[in-house]
Short mmCIF file of C-alpha atoms and ligand atoms in Angstrom, two decimals:
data_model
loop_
_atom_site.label_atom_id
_atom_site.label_comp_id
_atom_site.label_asym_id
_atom_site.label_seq_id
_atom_site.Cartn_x
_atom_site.Cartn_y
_atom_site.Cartn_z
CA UNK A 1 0.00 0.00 0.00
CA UNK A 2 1.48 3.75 -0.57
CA UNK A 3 1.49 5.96 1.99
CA UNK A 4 -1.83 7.69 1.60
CA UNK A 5 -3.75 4.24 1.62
CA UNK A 6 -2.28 4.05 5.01
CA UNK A 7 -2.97 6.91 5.95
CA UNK A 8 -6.54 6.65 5.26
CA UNK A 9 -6.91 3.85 6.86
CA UNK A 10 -6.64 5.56 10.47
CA UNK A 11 -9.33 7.43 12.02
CA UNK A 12 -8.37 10.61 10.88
CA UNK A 13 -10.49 14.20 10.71
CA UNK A 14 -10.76 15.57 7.08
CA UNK A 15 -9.52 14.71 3.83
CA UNK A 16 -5.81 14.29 2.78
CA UNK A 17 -4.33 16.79 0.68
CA UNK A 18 -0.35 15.95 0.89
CA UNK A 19 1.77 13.52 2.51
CA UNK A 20 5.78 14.55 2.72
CA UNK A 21 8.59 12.88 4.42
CA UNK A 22 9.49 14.72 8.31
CA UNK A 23 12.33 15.04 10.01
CA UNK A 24 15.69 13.35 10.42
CA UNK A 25 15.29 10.40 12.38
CA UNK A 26 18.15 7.40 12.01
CA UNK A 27 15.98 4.41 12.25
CA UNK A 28 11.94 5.28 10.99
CA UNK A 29 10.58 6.64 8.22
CA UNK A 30 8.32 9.90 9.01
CA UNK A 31 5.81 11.72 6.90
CA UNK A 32 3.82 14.91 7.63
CA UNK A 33 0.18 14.01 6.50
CA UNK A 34 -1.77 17.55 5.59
CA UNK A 35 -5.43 17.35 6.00
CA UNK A 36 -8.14 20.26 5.37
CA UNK A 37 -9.86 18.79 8.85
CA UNK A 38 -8.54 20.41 12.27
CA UNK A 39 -5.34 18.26 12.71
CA UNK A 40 -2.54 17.35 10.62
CA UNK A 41 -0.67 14.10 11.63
CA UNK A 42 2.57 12.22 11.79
CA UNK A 43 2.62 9.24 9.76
CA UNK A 44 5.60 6.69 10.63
CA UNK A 45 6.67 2.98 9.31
CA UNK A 46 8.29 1.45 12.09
CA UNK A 47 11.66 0.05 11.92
CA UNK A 48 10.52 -3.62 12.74
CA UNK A 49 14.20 -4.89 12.00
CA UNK A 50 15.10 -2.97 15.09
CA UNK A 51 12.06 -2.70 16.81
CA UNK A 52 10.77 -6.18 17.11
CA UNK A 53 7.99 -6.22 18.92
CA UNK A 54 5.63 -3.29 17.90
CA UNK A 55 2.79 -4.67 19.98
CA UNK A 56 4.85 -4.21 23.21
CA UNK A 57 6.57 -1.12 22.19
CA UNK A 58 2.51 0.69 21.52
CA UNK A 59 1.74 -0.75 24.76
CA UNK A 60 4.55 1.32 26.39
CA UNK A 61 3.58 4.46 24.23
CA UNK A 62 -0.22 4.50 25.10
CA UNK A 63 0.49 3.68 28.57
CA UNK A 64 3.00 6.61 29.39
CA UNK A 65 1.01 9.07 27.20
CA UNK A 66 -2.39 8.22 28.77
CA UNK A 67 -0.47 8.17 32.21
CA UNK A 68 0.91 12.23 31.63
CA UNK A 69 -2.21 13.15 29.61
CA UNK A 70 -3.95 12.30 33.35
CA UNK A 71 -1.67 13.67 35.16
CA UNK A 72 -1.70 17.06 32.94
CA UNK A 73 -5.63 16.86 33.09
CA UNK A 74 -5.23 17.00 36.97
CA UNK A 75 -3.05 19.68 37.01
CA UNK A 76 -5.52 22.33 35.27
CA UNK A 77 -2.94 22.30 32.07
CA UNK A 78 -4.54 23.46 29.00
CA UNK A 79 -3.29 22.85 25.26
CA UNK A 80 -2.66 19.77 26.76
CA UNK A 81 -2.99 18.00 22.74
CA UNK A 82 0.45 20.04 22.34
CA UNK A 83 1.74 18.82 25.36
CA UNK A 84 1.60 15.07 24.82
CA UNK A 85 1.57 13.00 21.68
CA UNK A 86 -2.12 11.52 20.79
CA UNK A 87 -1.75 8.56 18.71
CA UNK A 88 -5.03 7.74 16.27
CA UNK A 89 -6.38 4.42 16.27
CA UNK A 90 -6.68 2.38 13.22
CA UNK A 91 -10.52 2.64 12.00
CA UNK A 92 -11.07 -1.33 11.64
CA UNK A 93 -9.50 -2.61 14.55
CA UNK A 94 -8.68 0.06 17.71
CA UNK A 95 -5.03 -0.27 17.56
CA UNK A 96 -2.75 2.28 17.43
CA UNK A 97 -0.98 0.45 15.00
CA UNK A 98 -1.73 -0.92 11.39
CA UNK A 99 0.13 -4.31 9.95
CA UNK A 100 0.73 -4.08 6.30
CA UNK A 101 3.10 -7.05 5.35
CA UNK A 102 6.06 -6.74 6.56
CA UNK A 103 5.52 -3.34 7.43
CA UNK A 104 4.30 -1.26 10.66
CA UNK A 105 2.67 1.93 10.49
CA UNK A 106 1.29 4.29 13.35
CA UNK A 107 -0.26 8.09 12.85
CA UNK A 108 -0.10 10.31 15.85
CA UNK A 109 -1.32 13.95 15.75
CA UNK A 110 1.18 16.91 14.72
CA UNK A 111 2.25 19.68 16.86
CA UNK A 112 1.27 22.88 15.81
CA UNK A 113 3.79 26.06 15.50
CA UNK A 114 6.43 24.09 17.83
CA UNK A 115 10.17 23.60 16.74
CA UNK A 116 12.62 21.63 17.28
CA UNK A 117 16.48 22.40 17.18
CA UNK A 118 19.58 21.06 16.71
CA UNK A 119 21.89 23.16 18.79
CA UNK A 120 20.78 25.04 22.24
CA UNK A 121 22.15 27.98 24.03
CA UNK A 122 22.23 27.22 28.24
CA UNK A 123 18.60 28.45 28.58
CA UNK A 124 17.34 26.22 26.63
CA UNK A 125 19.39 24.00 27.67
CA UNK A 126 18.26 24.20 31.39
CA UNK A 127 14.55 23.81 30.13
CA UNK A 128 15.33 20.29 28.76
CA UNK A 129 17.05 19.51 31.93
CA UNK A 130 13.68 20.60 33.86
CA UNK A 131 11.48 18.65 31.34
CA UNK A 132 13.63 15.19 31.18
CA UNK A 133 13.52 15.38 34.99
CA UNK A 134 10.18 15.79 34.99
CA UNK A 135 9.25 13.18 32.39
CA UNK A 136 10.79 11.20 34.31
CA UNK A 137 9.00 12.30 37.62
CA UNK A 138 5.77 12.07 35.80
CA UNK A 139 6.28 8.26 34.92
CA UNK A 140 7.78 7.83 38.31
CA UNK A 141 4.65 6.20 39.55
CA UNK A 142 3.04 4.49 36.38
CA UNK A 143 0.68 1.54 37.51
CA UNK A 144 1.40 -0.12 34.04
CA UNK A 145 4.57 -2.95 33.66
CA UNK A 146 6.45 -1.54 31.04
CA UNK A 147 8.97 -3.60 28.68
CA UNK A 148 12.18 -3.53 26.72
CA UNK A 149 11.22 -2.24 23.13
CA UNK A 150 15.01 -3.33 22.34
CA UNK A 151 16.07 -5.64 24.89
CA UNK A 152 19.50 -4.53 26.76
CA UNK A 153 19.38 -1.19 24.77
CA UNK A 154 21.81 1.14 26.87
CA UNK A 155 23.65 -2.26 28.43
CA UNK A 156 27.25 -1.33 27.93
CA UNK A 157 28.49 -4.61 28.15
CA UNK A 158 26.13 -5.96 25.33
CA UNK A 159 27.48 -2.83 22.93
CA UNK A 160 31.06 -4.10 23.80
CA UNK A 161 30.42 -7.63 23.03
CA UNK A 162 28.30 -6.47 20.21
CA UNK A 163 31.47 -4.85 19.11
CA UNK A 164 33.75 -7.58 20.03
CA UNK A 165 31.74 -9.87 17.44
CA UNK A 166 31.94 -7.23 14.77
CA UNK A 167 35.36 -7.61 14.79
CA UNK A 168 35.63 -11.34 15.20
CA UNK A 169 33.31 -11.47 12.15
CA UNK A 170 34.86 -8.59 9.95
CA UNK A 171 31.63 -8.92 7.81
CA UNK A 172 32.99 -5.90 5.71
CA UNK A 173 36.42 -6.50 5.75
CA UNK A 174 37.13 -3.19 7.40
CA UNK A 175 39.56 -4.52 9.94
CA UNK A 176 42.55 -4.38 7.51
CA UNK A 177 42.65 -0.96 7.80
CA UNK A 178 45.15 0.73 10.28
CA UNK A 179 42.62 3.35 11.58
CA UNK A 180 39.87 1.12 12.73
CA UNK A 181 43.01 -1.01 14.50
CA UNK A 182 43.98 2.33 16.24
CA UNK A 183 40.22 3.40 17.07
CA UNK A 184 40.26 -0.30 18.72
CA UNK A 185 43.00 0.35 20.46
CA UNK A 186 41.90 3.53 21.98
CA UNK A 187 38.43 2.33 22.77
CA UNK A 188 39.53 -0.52 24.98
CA UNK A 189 41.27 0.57 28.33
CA UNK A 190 37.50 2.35 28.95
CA UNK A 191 35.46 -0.44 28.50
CA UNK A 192 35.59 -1.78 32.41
CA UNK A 193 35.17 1.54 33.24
CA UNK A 194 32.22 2.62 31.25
CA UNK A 195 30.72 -0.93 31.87
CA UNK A 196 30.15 0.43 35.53
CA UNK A 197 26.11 1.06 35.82
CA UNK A 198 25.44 -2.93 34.75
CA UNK A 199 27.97 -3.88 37.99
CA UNK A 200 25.75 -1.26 40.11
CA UNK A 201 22.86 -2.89 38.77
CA UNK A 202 23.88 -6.23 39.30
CA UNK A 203 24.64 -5.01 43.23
CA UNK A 204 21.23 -3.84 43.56
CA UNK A 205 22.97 0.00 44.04
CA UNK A 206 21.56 1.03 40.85
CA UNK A 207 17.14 0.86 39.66
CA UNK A 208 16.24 1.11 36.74
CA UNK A 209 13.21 3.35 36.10
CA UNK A 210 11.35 4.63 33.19
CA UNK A 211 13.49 6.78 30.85
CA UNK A 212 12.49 7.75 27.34
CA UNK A 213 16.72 6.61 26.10
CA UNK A 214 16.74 8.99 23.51
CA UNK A 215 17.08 12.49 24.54
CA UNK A 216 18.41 13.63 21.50
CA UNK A 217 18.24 17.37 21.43
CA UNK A 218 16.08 17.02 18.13
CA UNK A 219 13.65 15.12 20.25
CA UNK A 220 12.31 17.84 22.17
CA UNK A 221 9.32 20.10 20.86
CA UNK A 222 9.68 24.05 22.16
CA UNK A 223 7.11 26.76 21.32
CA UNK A 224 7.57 30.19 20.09
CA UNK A 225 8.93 31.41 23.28
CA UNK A 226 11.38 28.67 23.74
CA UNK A 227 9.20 26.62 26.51
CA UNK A 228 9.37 22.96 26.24
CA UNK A 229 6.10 22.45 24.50
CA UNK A 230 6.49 18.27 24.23
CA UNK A 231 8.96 15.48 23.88
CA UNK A 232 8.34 13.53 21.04
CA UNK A 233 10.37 10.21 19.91
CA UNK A 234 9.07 7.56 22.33
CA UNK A 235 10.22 4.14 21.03
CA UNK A 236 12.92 4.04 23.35
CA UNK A 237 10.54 4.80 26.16
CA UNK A 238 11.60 1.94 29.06
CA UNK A 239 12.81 0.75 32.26
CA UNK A 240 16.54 2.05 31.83
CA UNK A 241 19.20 4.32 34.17
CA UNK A 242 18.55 7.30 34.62
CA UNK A 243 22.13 7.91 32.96
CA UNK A 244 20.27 7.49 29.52
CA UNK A 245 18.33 10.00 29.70
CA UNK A 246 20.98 12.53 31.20
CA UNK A 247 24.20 10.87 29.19
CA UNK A 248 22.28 11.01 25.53
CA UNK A 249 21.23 14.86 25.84
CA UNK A 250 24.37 15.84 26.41
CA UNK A 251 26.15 13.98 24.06
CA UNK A 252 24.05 15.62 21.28
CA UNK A 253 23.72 19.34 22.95
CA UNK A 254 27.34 19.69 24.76
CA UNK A 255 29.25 18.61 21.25
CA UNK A 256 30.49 21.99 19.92
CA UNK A 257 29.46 20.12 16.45
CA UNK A 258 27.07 18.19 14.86
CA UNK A 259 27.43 14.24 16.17
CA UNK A 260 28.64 13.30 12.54
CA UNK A 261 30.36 16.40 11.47
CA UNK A 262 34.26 15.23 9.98
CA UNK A 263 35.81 18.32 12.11
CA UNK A 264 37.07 16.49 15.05
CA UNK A 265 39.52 18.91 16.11
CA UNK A 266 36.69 21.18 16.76
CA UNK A 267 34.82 18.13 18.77
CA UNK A 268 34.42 20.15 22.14
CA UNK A 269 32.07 19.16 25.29
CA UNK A 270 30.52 22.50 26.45
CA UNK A 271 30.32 23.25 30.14
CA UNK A 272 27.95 25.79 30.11
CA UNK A 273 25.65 23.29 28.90
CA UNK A 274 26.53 20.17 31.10
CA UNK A 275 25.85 23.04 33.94
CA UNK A 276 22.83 24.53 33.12
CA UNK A 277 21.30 20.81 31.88
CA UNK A 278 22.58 19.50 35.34
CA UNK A 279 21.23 21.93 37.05
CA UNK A 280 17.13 21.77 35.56
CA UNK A 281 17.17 18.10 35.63
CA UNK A 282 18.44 18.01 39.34
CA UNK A 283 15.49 20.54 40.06
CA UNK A 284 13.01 18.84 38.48
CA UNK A 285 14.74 14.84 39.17
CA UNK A 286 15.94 15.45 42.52
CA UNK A 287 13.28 14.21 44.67
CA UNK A 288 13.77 10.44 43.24
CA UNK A 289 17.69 10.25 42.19
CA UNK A 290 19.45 8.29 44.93
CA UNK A 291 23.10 9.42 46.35
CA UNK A 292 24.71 6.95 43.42
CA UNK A 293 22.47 8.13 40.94
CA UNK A 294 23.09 12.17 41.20
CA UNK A 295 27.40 10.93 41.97
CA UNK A 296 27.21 9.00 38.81
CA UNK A 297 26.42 11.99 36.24
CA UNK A 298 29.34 12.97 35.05
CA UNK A 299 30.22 9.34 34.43
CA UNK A 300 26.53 9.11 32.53
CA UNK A 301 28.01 12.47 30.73
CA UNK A 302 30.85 9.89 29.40
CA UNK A 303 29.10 6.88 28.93
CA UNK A 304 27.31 8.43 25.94
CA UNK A 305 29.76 9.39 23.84
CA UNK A 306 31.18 6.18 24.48
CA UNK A 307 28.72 3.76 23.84
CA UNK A 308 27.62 5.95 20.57
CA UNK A 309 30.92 4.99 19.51
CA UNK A 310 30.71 1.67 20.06
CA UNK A 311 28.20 1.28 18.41
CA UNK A 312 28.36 3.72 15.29
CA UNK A 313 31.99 2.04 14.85
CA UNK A 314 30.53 -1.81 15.26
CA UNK A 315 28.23 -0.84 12.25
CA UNK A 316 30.40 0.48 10.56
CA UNK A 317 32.76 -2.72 11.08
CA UNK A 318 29.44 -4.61 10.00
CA UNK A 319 28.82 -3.11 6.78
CA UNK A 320 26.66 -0.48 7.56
CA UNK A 321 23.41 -2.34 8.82
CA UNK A 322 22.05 -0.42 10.96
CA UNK A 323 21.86 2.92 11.31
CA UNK A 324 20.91 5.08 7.79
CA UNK A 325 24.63 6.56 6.37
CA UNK A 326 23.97 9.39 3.30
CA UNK A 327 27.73 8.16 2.47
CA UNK A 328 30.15 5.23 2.69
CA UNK A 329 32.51 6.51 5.42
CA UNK A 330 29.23 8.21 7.12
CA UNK A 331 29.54 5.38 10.17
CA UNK A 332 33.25 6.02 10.67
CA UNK A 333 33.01 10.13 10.55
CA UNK A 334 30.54 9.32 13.14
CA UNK A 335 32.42 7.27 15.42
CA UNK A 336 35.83 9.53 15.42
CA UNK A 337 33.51 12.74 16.20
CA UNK A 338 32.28 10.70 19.16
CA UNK A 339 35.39 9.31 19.95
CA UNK A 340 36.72 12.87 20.07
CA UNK A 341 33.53 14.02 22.25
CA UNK A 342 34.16 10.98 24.59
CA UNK A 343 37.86 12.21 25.73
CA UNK A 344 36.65 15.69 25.89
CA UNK A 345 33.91 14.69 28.48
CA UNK A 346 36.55 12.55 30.38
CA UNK A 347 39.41 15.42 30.88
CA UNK A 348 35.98 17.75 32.09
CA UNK A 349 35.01 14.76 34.93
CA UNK A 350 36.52 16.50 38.05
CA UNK A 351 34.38 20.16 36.61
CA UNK A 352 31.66 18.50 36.51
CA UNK A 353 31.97 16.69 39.69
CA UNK A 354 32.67 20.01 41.20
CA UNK A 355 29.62 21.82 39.81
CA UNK A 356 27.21 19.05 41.01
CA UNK A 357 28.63 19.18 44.37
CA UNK A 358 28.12 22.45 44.49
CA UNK A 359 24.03 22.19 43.37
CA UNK A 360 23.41 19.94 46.35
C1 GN1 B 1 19.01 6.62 16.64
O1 GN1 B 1 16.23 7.33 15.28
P1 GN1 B 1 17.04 8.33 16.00
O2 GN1 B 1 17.91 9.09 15.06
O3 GN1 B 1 16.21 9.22 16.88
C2 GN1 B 1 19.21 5.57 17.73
C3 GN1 B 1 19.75 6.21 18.99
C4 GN1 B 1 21.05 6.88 18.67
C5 GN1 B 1 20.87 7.86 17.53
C6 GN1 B 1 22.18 8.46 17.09
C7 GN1 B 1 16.56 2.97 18.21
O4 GN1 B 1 18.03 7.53 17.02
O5 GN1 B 1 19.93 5.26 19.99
O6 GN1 B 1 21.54 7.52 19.80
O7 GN1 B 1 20.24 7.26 16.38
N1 GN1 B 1 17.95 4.88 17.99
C8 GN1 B 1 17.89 3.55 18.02
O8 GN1 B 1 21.94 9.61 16.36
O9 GN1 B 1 18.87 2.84 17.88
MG1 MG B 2 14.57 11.34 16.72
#
């Protein structure tokens, strides 16, 4: 079926006058649907290579949007359509969903005059801190069991061994090449390290709660005066560290440069960003993070980088599977920007250590 069958097939409100792609997501495929009705709508095709189980991962969605939709009802909020997503149920069967051979498709409703950005300046930078801490807050106390859309997504030891096989395998025959030897090489003397969180979990010193595991800058929704309007993006949504949630904003909004840009000398991890994220999410997160938890950031702060490496490099290593690359070399410009970002972070540990101490 083409896109506008699909489309058609949801419950929407009005006619459809153009459907054109959206955004610059890694993994789905996103279309703007324009309608002459009262909404316009986000079409997507799910990634089902990567995201396995759609059933599960719409269970998650509708549970953590119905459970802030509530919780915004009983706080008076108004606009509250702009404030969290509202998916739109297939007309024939209910589900948020709709199976068309191999492929998964799901419509939610678009966002009105609300941007998103690639880059932000400290203010808005402390306003995603506020809102991720809150998310988080909000889903604190979900009644709903929530599951692992990608099983082991942010385990650091599955990335490493994930990485470990690459090479093993050398699908692409990429090895032979002294650079990916020396990024090896470099990578390695971290990995204990940076494999910390699963040994806290494993203690019992470290929960897991629900964390939406992409905070990508880009995934954030602001309105025309800058206020967090909505975050958007919610595949990841599961039980996960908190260190996801704080590690991945960062490693998108503290990089001086775009997370694939080739100028790694000017790979830089800002402080005034760590600091003003830091200190909204401790405002907002505070009341939940345990003593490890909030001591633990400015590892979370390397982890990122780190495990974006891992895993942008193990692709790459694999031929490219994974993640979409607009050129050949796209996977390993990736990886030494992050690479770069991840030894930036590390010399700025004891700052950052400093700064939080000083918050509390
Ligand atoms: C992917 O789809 P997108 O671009 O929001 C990836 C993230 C990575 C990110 C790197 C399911 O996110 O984990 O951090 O690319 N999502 C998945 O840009 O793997
Ligand atoms: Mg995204």
């Amino acid at each position: 079926m083409d896109t506008k069958s699909i489309a058609k097939a949801f419950a929407l409100k009005g006619e459809i006058l153009e459907i054109k792609p959206l955004g610059e997501g890694l993994i789905n495929d996103t279309y703007k649907v324009n309608t002459d009705g009262p909404e316009n709508y986000v079409l997507q095709r799910i990634n089902n290579a990567i995201f396995q189980d759609v059933e599960l991962l719409q269970h998650n969605i509708e549970c953590a949007t119905a459970h802030i939709r509530k919780k915004l009802e009983a706080a008076g909020e108004s606009d509250i359509d702009r404030k969290v997503l509202r998916f739109v149920p297939v007309k024939e069967s209910g589900k948020t969903y709709l199976q068309d051979g191999n492929n998964f498709w799901r419509v939610s409703v678009f966002i009105e005059n609300a941007h998103t950005y690639n880059t932000v300046n400290p203010e808005y930078s402390y306003c995603c801190g506020k809102a991720f801490g809150n998310f988080q807050a909000q889903l604190a106390d979900i009644p709903d069991t929530l599951g692992e859309t990608i099983p082991d997504f942010h385990n650091m030891e599955l990335r490493a061994r994930q990485l470990r096989e690459a090479v093993e395998q050398d699908k692409a025959g990429r090895l032979k090449d002294p650079e990916v030897q020396a990024i090896l090489k470099d990578l390695k003397p971290f990995e204990e390290e940076m494999c910390k969180a699963e040994r806290l979990h494993r203690e019992g010193k470290l929960p897991k709660r629900i964390c939406h595991c992409d905070t990508k800058v880009n995934n954030m929704m602001f309105d025309d005066e800058g206020n967090v309007l909505c975050i958007i993006d919610l595949d990841t949504l599961m039980p996960s560290f908190v260190f996801s949630d704080f590690g991945d904003f960062l490693r998108t909004a503290a990089n001086t440069v775009a997370e694939d840009s080739p100028e790694v000398d000017k790979v830089d991890f800002r402080m005034d960003i760590f600091e003003a994220f830091a200190k909204g999410y401790l405002e907002s997160a505070r009341s939940f993070l345990t003593p490890i938890e909030i001591e633990n950031l400015p590892y979370a702060a390397c982890l990122f980088p780190y495990m974006q490496a891992v895993r942008f490099f193990a692709d790459y290593i694999n031929g490219d599977t994974y993640y979409k690359i607009q050129y050949p070399e796209h996977n390993m410009v990736r990886t030494r920007n992050q690479v770069a970002l991840f030894h930036k972070a590390l010399e700025k540990v004891p700052q950052m250590k400093a700064y939080i101490e000083s918050l509390m």
